[in-house]
Short mmCIF file of C-alpha atoms in Angstrom, two decimals:
data_model
loop_
_atom_site.label_atom_id
_atom_site.label_comp_id
_atom_site.label_asym_id
_atom_site.label_seq_id
_atom_site.Cartn_x
_atom_site.Cartn_y
_atom_site.Cartn_z
CA MET M 1 -9.20 -24.10 -13.55
CA SER M 2 -12.52 -25.62 -12.46
CA ALA M 3 -15.74 -23.60 -12.68
CA LEU M 4 -16.10 -23.74 -8.90
CA THR M 5 -12.57 -22.35 -8.45
CA GLU M 6 -13.44 -19.42 -10.71
CA THR M 7 -16.63 -18.88 -8.72
CA ALA M 8 -14.65 -18.93 -5.48
CA ALA M 9 -12.28 -16.24 -6.77
CA ALA M 10 -15.26 -14.03 -7.65
CA ALA M 11 -16.76 -14.74 -4.23
CA TYR M 12 -13.56 -13.71 -2.46
CA PHE M 13 -13.69 -10.32 -4.19
CA TYR M 14 -17.40 -10.00 -3.40
CA TYR M 15 -17.19 -10.84 0.31
CA TYR M 16 -13.78 -9.36 1.12
CA PRO M 17 -15.12 -5.83 1.84
CA LEU M 18 -17.84 -7.17 4.14
CA VAL M 19 -15.42 -9.36 6.09
CA GLU M 20 -12.58 -6.84 6.37
CA ASN M 21 -14.97 -4.03 7.27
CA LEU M 22 -16.74 -5.95 10.03
CA ARG M 23 -13.41 -7.15 11.41
CA GLN M 24 -12.48 -3.49 11.86
CA VAL M 25 -15.89 -2.77 13.42
CA GLU M 26 -15.19 -5.58 15.89
CA ARG M 27 -11.76 -4.09 16.67
CA TYR M 28 -13.32 -0.74 17.51
CA VAL M 29 -15.83 -2.19 19.95
CA THR M 30 -13.45 -4.67 21.60
CA THR M 31 -9.82 -3.48 21.58
CA GLY M 32 -9.88 -0.09 19.85
CA VAL M 33 -7.57 0.97 17.04
CA GLY M 34 -4.48 3.02 17.78
CA SER M 35 -5.49 6.32 19.35
CA ASN M 36 -9.19 5.46 19.21
CA PRO M 37 -10.10 3.55 22.39
CA ALA M 38 -12.61 0.72 22.36
CA THR M 39 -16.19 1.84 22.91
CA PRO M 40 -19.48 -0.08 22.80
CA PHE M 41 -21.84 0.03 19.87
CA ASN M 42 -23.76 3.31 19.50
CA SER M 43 -21.18 5.52 21.20
CA PHE M 44 -18.29 7.64 19.93
CA SER M 45 -14.62 6.75 20.23
CA HIS M 46 -12.44 9.86 20.01
CA ALA M 47 -8.78 10.03 19.10
CA ARG M 48 -7.09 12.88 20.95
CA LYS M 49 -4.19 13.29 18.54
CA LEU M 50 -3.32 12.98 14.89
CA ALA M 51 -2.62 9.42 13.73
CA GLY M 52 0.91 7.98 13.86
CA PRO M 53 2.68 4.65 13.21
CA GLU M 54 0.98 3.08 16.26
CA ASP M 55 -2.37 3.45 14.51
CA THR M 56 -2.34 0.20 12.55
CA PHE M 57 -5.14 0.87 10.09
CA VAL M 58 -4.87 0.71 6.30
CA THR M 59 -4.06 4.13 4.77
CA ILE M 60 -5.10 6.07 7.87
CA ASN M 61 -4.85 9.83 7.39
CA ASN M 62 -2.62 12.27 9.27
CA ASP M 63 -4.69 15.36 8.41
CA THR M 64 -7.70 15.01 10.64
CA VAL M 65 -8.52 13.76 14.11
CA TYR M 66 -10.86 10.78 14.08
CA SER M 67 -14.15 10.43 15.92
CA MET M 68 -15.56 6.97 15.22
CA ALA M 69 -18.83 5.30 16.12
CA GLN M 70 -19.91 1.76 15.33
CA LEU M 71 -23.69 1.65 15.17
CA ASP M 72 -25.96 -1.33 15.71
CA LEU M 73 -29.46 -0.28 14.67
CA SER M 74 -31.05 -3.61 15.62
CA GLY M 75 -32.18 -1.72 18.75
CA GLY M 76 -33.93 0.98 16.76
CA PRO M 77 -33.23 4.57 15.63
CA LEU M 78 -30.55 6.83 17.10
CA ARG M 79 -30.45 10.62 17.31
CA LEU M 80 -27.18 12.30 16.38
CA ASP M 81 -26.34 15.82 17.59
CA VAL M 82 -23.46 17.74 15.99
CA PRO M 83 -21.89 21.03 17.13
CA ALA M 84 -21.26 24.23 15.21
CA THR M 85 -17.69 24.04 13.90
CA GLY M 86 -17.13 27.60 12.68
CA ASP M 87 -14.78 27.60 9.69
CA ARG M 88 -13.26 24.19 10.52
CA TYR M 89 -13.76 21.44 7.96
CA TYR M 90 -15.33 18.23 9.25
CA VAL M 91 -17.17 15.25 7.85
CA LEU M 92 -19.16 12.40 9.36
CA GLN M 93 -19.21 9.65 6.77
CA PHE M 94 -21.77 6.82 7.13
CA VAL M 95 -20.60 3.41 5.85
CA ASP M 96 -22.76 0.29 5.82
CA ALA M 97 -21.58 -3.28 6.47
CA TRP M 98 -20.64 -3.76 2.80
CA THR M 99 -18.53 -0.54 2.82
CA ASN M 100 -21.09 1.49 0.88
CA ASN M 101 -21.00 5.23 1.63
CA ILE M 102 -24.67 5.85 2.33
CA ALA M 103 -24.71 9.38 3.83
CA TYR M 104 -22.62 12.38 4.85
CA VAL M 105 -23.02 15.05 7.51
CA GLY M 106 -20.51 17.89 7.59
CA THR M 107 -19.08 20.98 5.95
CA ARG M 108 -19.81 20.04 2.34
CA ALA M 109 -22.98 18.05 2.87
CA THR M 110 -24.96 19.85 5.58
CA GLY M 111 -22.87 22.87 6.61
CA ASN M 112 -21.06 23.83 9.79
CA GLU M 113 -24.05 24.83 11.94
CA ALA M 114 -25.16 22.79 14.95
CA GLY M 115 -27.91 20.29 14.18
CA SER M 116 -29.65 17.00 14.91
CA PHE M 117 -30.18 13.99 12.65
CA LEU M 118 -32.11 10.71 12.98
CA ILE M 119 -30.33 7.49 12.01
CA VAL M 120 -32.82 4.73 11.26
CA PRO M 121 -32.53 0.97 10.55
CA PRO M 122 -33.41 -0.76 7.26
CA GLY M 123 -37.12 -0.78 6.55
CA TRP M 124 -37.95 2.08 8.94
CA THR M 125 -41.06 4.00 7.81
CA GLY M 126 -41.67 6.51 10.60
CA GLU M 127 -41.60 10.32 10.57
CA SER M 128 -38.95 12.64 11.96
CA GLU M 129 -38.56 16.33 12.66
CA HIS M 130 -34.84 15.94 11.88
CA PRO M 131 -33.07 15.03 8.61
CA VAL M 132 -32.93 11.25 8.29
CA VAL M 133 -29.97 8.96 7.63
CA GLN M 134 -31.54 5.77 6.24
CA ALA M 135 -29.30 2.77 6.96
CA SER M 136 -29.04 -0.13 4.51
CA THR M 137 -27.71 -2.62 7.11
CA ASP M 138 -28.09 -2.79 10.88
CA ILE M 139 -24.34 -2.24 11.28
CA VAL M 140 -23.15 1.20 10.20
CA SER M 141 -19.83 2.95 10.84
CA ILE M 142 -19.65 6.69 11.40
CA VAL M 143 -16.20 7.77 10.25
CA GLY M 144 -15.75 11.27 11.65
CA ARG M 145 -12.86 13.53 10.69
CA PHE M 146 -12.06 16.99 12.07
CA ALA M 147 -9.39 19.05 10.30
CA CYS M 148 -6.45 19.72 12.62
CA THR M 149 -3.39 21.87 11.99
CA GLY M 150 -1.16 20.13 14.55
CA PRO M 151 -0.72 19.35 18.25
CA GLY M 152 -1.51 22.90 19.31
CA ASP M 153 -4.94 22.62 17.66
CA ILE M 154 -5.92 19.44 19.52
CA PRO M 155 -7.69 21.15 22.50
CA ALA M 156 -10.06 22.99 20.12
CA VAL M 157 -10.80 19.76 18.25
CA THR M 158 -11.38 17.91 21.52
CA LYS M 159 -14.08 20.39 22.52
CA LEU M 160 -15.92 19.76 19.27
CA GLN M 161 -15.56 15.99 19.55
CA ASP M 162 -17.10 16.02 23.01
CA LEU M 163 -20.18 17.75 21.60
CA LEU M 164 -20.95 14.83 19.28
CA ILE M 165 -23.86 12.96 20.90
CA LEU M 166 -25.58 9.69 20.03
CA GLU M 167 -28.79 8.73 21.86
CA SER M 168 -31.17 5.83 21.35
CA LEU M 169 -34.87 6.65 21.09
CA ASP M 170 -35.40 3.60 23.30
CA PRO M 171 -32.87 3.60 26.18
CA ALA M 172 -33.95 0.08 27.18
CA ALA M 173 -33.26 -1.37 23.73
CA THR M 174 -30.67 -4.13 23.30
CA VAL M 175 -28.62 -4.83 20.18
CA ASN M 176 -27.63 -8.00 18.37
CA GLY M 177 -23.98 -7.26 17.62
CA LEU M 178 -22.00 -9.38 15.17
CA PRO M 179 -22.87 -13.07 14.75
CA ALA M 180 -20.36 -15.30 16.53
CA VAL M 181 -17.75 -17.25 14.59
CA ASP M 182 -15.31 -20.00 15.53
CA ALA M 183 -12.20 -18.14 16.68
CA ASN M 184 -10.11 -21.33 16.52
CA LEU M 185 -10.31 -21.60 12.74
CA THR M 186 -7.32 -20.91 10.51
CA ASP M 187 -7.31 -17.60 8.64
CA GLU M 188 -8.49 -19.28 5.46
CA LEU M 189 -11.47 -21.07 6.97
CA LEU M 190 -12.34 -18.12 9.22
CA PHE M 191 -12.71 -15.86 6.20
CA TRP M 192 -15.27 -18.13 4.54
CA GLN M 193 -17.21 -18.66 7.76
CA GLN M 194 -17.38 -14.91 8.39
CA ALA M 195 -18.41 -14.30 4.79
CA HIS M 196 -21.27 -16.77 5.10
CA ARG M 197 -22.60 -15.83 8.52
CA TRP M 198 -22.15 -12.09 8.24
CA SER M 199 -23.70 -11.89 4.78
CA GLN M 200 -26.79 -13.64 6.15
CA ALA M 201 -27.02 -11.25 9.09
CA PHE M 202 -26.45 -8.13 6.99
CA PRO M 203 -28.00 -8.84 3.60
CA ALA M 204 -26.64 -7.27 0.44
CA PRO M 205 -29.03 -5.29 -1.81
CA THR M 206 -31.75 -7.45 -3.31
CA ALA M 207 -30.61 -6.30 -6.75
CA GLU M 208 -27.54 -8.52 -6.26
CA SER M 209 -29.51 -11.68 -5.44
CA ALA M 210 -28.69 -13.36 -8.75
CA LEU M 211 -24.98 -12.74 -8.19
CA ILE M 212 -25.12 -14.14 -4.66
CA GLU M 213 -26.94 -17.23 -5.88
CA GLN M 214 -23.88 -18.08 -7.99
CA PHE M 215 -21.90 -18.49 -4.77
CA SER M 216 -24.32 -20.87 -3.03
CA ASP M 217 -22.34 -24.01 -3.89
CA LEU M 218 -19.40 -22.71 -1.85
CA TRP M 219 -21.37 -23.20 1.37
CA SER M 220 -22.16 -26.85 0.64
CA PRO M 221 -21.09 -29.29 3.40
CA ASP M 222 -19.48 -31.33 0.64
CA VAL M 223 -16.86 -28.63 0.03
CA ASP M 224 -13.50 -29.79 1.38
CA SER M 225 -11.54 -27.56 3.78
CA ASP M 226 -8.48 -27.97 1.56
CA ASP M 227 -10.46 -26.42 -1.29
CA LEU M 228 -11.47 -23.50 0.93
CA ARG M 229 -7.83 -22.91 1.85
CA ALA M 230 -6.75 -23.01 -1.77
CA TRP M 231 -9.56 -20.68 -2.84
CA TYR M 232 -8.63 -18.23 -0.11
CA ALA M 233 -4.96 -18.16 -1.16
CA ASP M 234 -5.99 -17.69 -4.78
CA GLY M 235 -8.32 -14.83 -3.84
CA VAL M 236 -5.67 -13.06 -1.78
CA ALA M 237 -3.15 -13.26 -4.62
CA LYS M 238 -5.62 -12.05 -7.23
CA LEU M 239 -6.71 -9.09 -5.10
CA GLU M 240 -3.11 -8.02 -4.44
CA ASP M 241 -2.48 -8.12 -8.17
CA ALA M 242 -5.68 -6.20 -8.88
CA THR M 243 -4.61 -3.34 -6.59
CA LYS M 244 -1.84 -2.60 -9.08
CA HIS M 245 -4.01 -2.98 -12.20
CA GLY M 246 -7.30 -1.27 -11.37
CA GLN M 247 -9.50 0.92 -13.56
CA ALA M 248 -8.30 4.26 -12.19
CA PRO M 249 -6.54 6.60 -14.67
CA VAL M 250 -2.92 7.63 -14.17
CA PHE M 251 -1.79 11.26 -14.39
CA ASN M 252 1.97 11.98 -14.26
CA GLY M 253 2.48 8.75 -12.30
CA TRP M 254 -0.40 9.35 -9.89
CA THR M 255 -3.20 6.78 -9.97
CA VAL M 256 -6.27 8.91 -9.27
CA GLY M 257 -9.10 6.96 -7.68
CA LEU M 258 -11.73 9.45 -8.76
CA HIS M 259 -14.36 6.73 -8.98
CA LEU M 260 -12.87 4.09 -6.70
CA PHE M 261 -15.64 4.54 -4.12
CA ASP M 262 -18.54 4.77 -6.58
CA TYR M 263 -19.73 1.19 -6.08
CA ASN M 264 -22.87 2.11 -4.13
CA LEU M 265 -25.88 2.19 -6.46
CA TYR M 266 -28.77 1.46 -4.16
CA ASN M 267 -28.57 3.35 -0.86
CA LEU M 268 -27.56 6.94 -1.63
CA GLY M 269 -28.95 9.11 1.15
CA LEU M 270 -28.35 12.39 2.94
CA GLY M 271 -25.36 14.32 1.61
CA THR M 272 -24.59 11.92 -1.27
CA ILE M 273 -24.98 12.71 -4.97
CA ASP M 274 -27.37 10.32 -6.70
CA ASP M 275 -26.07 10.72 -10.23
CA ASP M 276 -24.66 8.24 -12.76
CA ARG M 277 -21.47 10.30 -12.83
CA TRP M 278 -20.74 8.85 -9.37
CA LYS M 279 -21.78 5.25 -10.02
CA ILE M 280 -19.90 2.25 -11.41
CA LEU M 281 -22.68 0.74 -13.50
CA ASP M 282 -20.82 -2.35 -14.77
CA GLU M 283 -21.40 -5.03 -12.11
CA LYS M 284 -18.15 -6.94 -12.69
CA VAL M 285 -16.07 -3.77 -12.53
CA ARG M 286 -18.00 -2.54 -9.50
CA ILE M 287 -17.29 -5.64 -7.41
CA VAL M 288 -13.58 -5.63 -8.26
CA GLU M 289 -13.24 -1.89 -7.57
CA ARG M 290 -15.01 -2.26 -4.23
CA ALA M 291 -12.53 -4.92 -3.12
CA ILE M 292 -9.59 -2.80 -4.31
CA ALA M 293 -10.97 0.23 -2.46
CA CYS M 294 -11.29 -1.77 0.74
CA ARG M 295 -7.76 -3.17 0.41
CA LEU M 296 -6.11 0.18 -0.33
CA GLY M 297 -8.24 2.60 1.66
CA LEU M 298 -11.08 1.23 3.76
CA TRP M 299 -13.68 3.93 4.55
CA GLY M 300 -12.59 6.26 1.76
CA ASN M 301 -14.97 9.00 0.66
CA HIS M 302 -16.68 9.68 -2.64
CA ALA M 303 -14.50 11.95 -4.77
CA TYR M 304 -16.82 14.93 -4.34
CA GLU M 305 -15.90 14.81 -0.63
CA ALA M 306 -12.21 13.91 -1.02
CA VAL M 307 -10.02 12.66 -3.87
CA TYR M 308 -7.23 10.16 -3.24
CA ALA M 309 -4.34 9.90 -5.70
CA GLN M 310 -1.69 7.28 -5.03
CA ALA M 311 1.82 6.73 -6.31
CA PHE M 312 3.80 3.49 -6.07
CA THR M 313 6.37 4.71 -8.60
CA ASP M 314 8.09 7.85 -9.78
CA VAL M 315 7.04 9.48 -13.05
CA THR M 316 9.26 7.06 -15.04
CA GLY M 317 7.55 4.01 -13.55
CA ALA M 318 10.39 3.01 -11.21
CA PRO M 319 9.25 1.89 -7.72
CA LEU M 320 9.56 4.41 -4.90
CA ILE M 321 12.33 3.25 -2.56
CA GLY M 322 14.05 4.84 0.41
CA GLU M 323 17.56 4.83 -1.01
CA ASN M 324 16.52 7.48 -3.56
CA THR M 325 15.63 11.15 -3.21
CA TYR M 326 12.47 12.49 -4.84
CA LEU M 327 11.12 15.94 -5.60
CA ILE M 328 7.50 17.02 -6.07
CA ASN M 329 7.01 20.56 -7.33
CA PHE M 330 3.59 22.22 -7.02
CA PRO M 331 3.64 25.27 -9.34
CA GLU M 332 0.55 26.55 -7.54
CA LYS M 333 -1.81 25.42 -4.81
CA PRO M 334 -4.18 22.59 -5.79
CA PRO M 335 -7.80 23.75 -6.32
CA VAL M 336 -9.51 22.55 -3.14
CA GLY M 337 -12.25 23.97 -0.96
CA ALA M 338 -10.78 22.58 2.28
CA PHE M 339 -7.12 21.43 2.22
CA TRP M 340 -4.64 19.00 0.65
CA SER M 341 -1.74 16.78 1.80
CA ILE M 342 0.70 14.04 0.78
CA THR M 343 1.06 11.09 3.18
CA LEU M 344 3.68 8.31 3.05
CA TYR M 345 2.90 4.64 3.83
CA ASP M 346 4.92 1.46 3.99
CA ILE M 347 4.35 -1.52 1.69
CA PRO M 348 2.52 -3.91 1.84
CA ARG M 349 0.70 -2.97 5.07
CA TYR M 350 0.00 0.64 4.06
CA TYR M 351 0.70 1.94 7.59
CA LEU M 352 2.39 5.20 8.58
CA VAL M 353 6.15 4.86 9.04
CA ASP M 354 8.08 6.04 12.11
CA ASN M 355 10.61 8.78 11.35
CA PRO M 356 12.96 11.10 13.30
CA ILE M 357 10.91 14.31 12.92
CA ASP M 358 7.48 12.76 13.57
CA ARG M 359 6.14 14.00 10.22
CA TYR M 360 3.89 11.61 8.34
CA SER M 361 2.23 13.98 5.89
CA ILE M 362 2.96 17.34 4.36
CA GLY M 363 0.58 19.85 2.81
CA ASP M 364 -0.87 23.33 2.87
CA ARG M 365 -1.35 23.29 6.67
CA THR M 366 2.09 21.95 7.61
CA ALA M 367 3.81 24.33 10.03
CA GLY M 368 7.03 25.88 8.76
CA ILE M 369 6.84 24.91 5.08
CA ARG M 370 8.51 27.36 2.72
CA TYR M 371 7.13 28.52 -0.63
CA GLU M 372 9.31 29.83 -3.46
CA THR M 373 9.07 33.51 -4.44
CA ASP M 374 6.83 32.55 -7.39
CA GLY M 375 4.37 30.81 -5.02
CA SER M 376 5.42 27.27 -5.91
CA LEU M 377 6.12 24.57 -3.33
CA ARG M 378 8.94 22.01 -3.66
CA ILE M 379 8.58 18.89 -1.48
CA THR M 380 11.58 16.63 -0.89
CA ILE M 381 11.12 12.95 -0.03
CA SER M 382 14.19 11.10 1.20
CA LYS M 383 15.51 8.86 3.96
CA ASP M 384 18.15 11.34 5.08
CA ALA M 385 17.43 14.96 5.99
CA PRO M 386 18.27 17.45 3.21
CA THR M 387 21.15 19.84 3.90
CA ASP M 388 19.45 22.85 2.30
CA ALA M 389 17.28 24.74 4.82
CA THR M 390 14.26 25.18 2.53
CA ALA M 391 14.35 21.55 1.40
CA ARG M 392 14.61 20.47 5.03
CA ALA M 393 11.55 22.58 5.94
CA ASN M 394 9.64 20.87 3.12
CA TRP M 395 10.96 17.36 3.85
CA LEU M 396 8.77 14.25 4.06
CA PRO M 397 10.95 11.45 5.52
CA SER M 398 10.91 8.06 3.80
CA PRO M 399 11.84 4.60 5.16
CA ASP M 400 14.81 2.53 4.05
CA ALA M 401 12.44 0.41 1.97
CA ALA M 402 9.71 0.63 -0.66
CA PHE M 403 6.85 3.02 0.07
CA ARG M 404 3.62 4.46 -1.31
CA LEU M 405 2.37 8.04 -1.44
CA VAL M 406 -1.23 9.25 -1.18
CA LEU M 407 -2.21 12.76 -2.25
CA ARG M 408 -5.47 13.79 -0.56
CA LEU M 409 -7.59 16.65 -1.87
CA TYR M 410 -10.47 17.58 0.44
CA MET M 411 -13.52 19.22 -1.14
CA PRO M 412 -11.82 19.13 -4.56
CA GLY M 413 -12.50 21.80 -7.16
CA GLU M 414 -14.04 21.10 -10.55
CA ALA M 415 -10.65 20.97 -12.29
CA ILE M 416 -9.85 17.89 -10.17
CA LEU M 417 -13.27 16.33 -10.65
CA ASP M 418 -13.33 16.86 -14.43
CA GLU M 419 -9.74 15.52 -14.69
CA THR M 420 -8.20 18.68 -16.16
CA TYR M 421 -5.96 19.32 -13.14
CA SER M 422 -2.24 18.73 -13.81
CA TYR M 423 -0.81 16.54 -11.04
CA PRO M 424 2.84 17.30 -10.18
CA PRO M 425 5.11 14.34 -11.04
CA VAL M 426 7.22 12.51 -8.47
CA GLU M 427 10.72 12.93 -9.87
CA ARG M 428 13.84 11.09 -8.79
CA VAL M 429 16.72 13.52 -8.26
CA SER M 430 20.27 13.41 -6.98
CA ASN M 431 20.95 14.52 -3.43
CA GLN M 432 22.76 17.61 -4.76
CA ASP M 433 19.51 18.82 -6.35
CA THR M 434 17.79 19.14 -2.98
#
């Protein structure tokens, strides 16, 4: 393998989060995503229902209703107003162009009272009467999530969503948007063009300048398009392989991404925890983990906001497939300050899968679930509906194909964060056992 080919593979991992993230930003402001309609920069797009299979976004959750806003701060600061949410969990997560989580507003970070915040562009040095969200790039995504117990809870969530307000301090200001690219390029060449142009428009932290300099030869006019195509294919294959061999520890078959989103070292603002415990200090590991995080769960939170554990296999290491029946037994409720759930996704897209009972996740807020007399909860995962009434009440339908599970733990307790919590194994069972 040539040195330039090795450099290109490293560059693919480095630029993949920027490119994939900004492609999703562009979707939100042009066509919308699933239940979130398209809205211009600096305004909120509200879903009015929980996500389903029509919401084609990687590892989208089915626990909360999304309120999204794509910000372009090239026009100057924005004021954000949030409502009082009572005892309802919510979070507004601020993600920069490189997928760094730079700030949080919400239940854990700032409380559930009404308030106002000022969101300011890179380099801003003014003063504010409100708490400040300091952006690291002109493009920032607000990923808003409101806890929702089901369809009957939607009207109450809608009222809160409509009280989210974004206003520019300069109503006459214009914004730059995303730099244009050649839409007629093949996927391979488009990726490299977007990586080059978008990284110039939204610079990475200066601390990474030496790393970026290593990639400069890739932008030479002497580089052949066939090489770019080959490098792209190589990068895609290596990233897919890396998603199955990351750094995250495995507990009872669950790969727990406790530090998967800890790649931000330089722009930790309001509501974040600026502590080495929540930082990946090794640069090589950090860049790989950031790409894996983007591929498996774009816009995931730091673990102190929510922990994501994923399972591709049962506890024996055999792949999860629809022809089998699986049982997950929770001896007691997981230690969380908000709520928990298990969601099922297809492979390799990681989208929700259509099923006959319209249930895409199951957890402590699922209507009708049945606990055992000792307080434990037995969840059945299978293609066909269980015959036993309790198992059917606690049934998460699976497709007739391979699938992936994600266990979400919102506002996790210390036992989860210090890795002493015992995750319940996914066990293959016979149909008679359910």
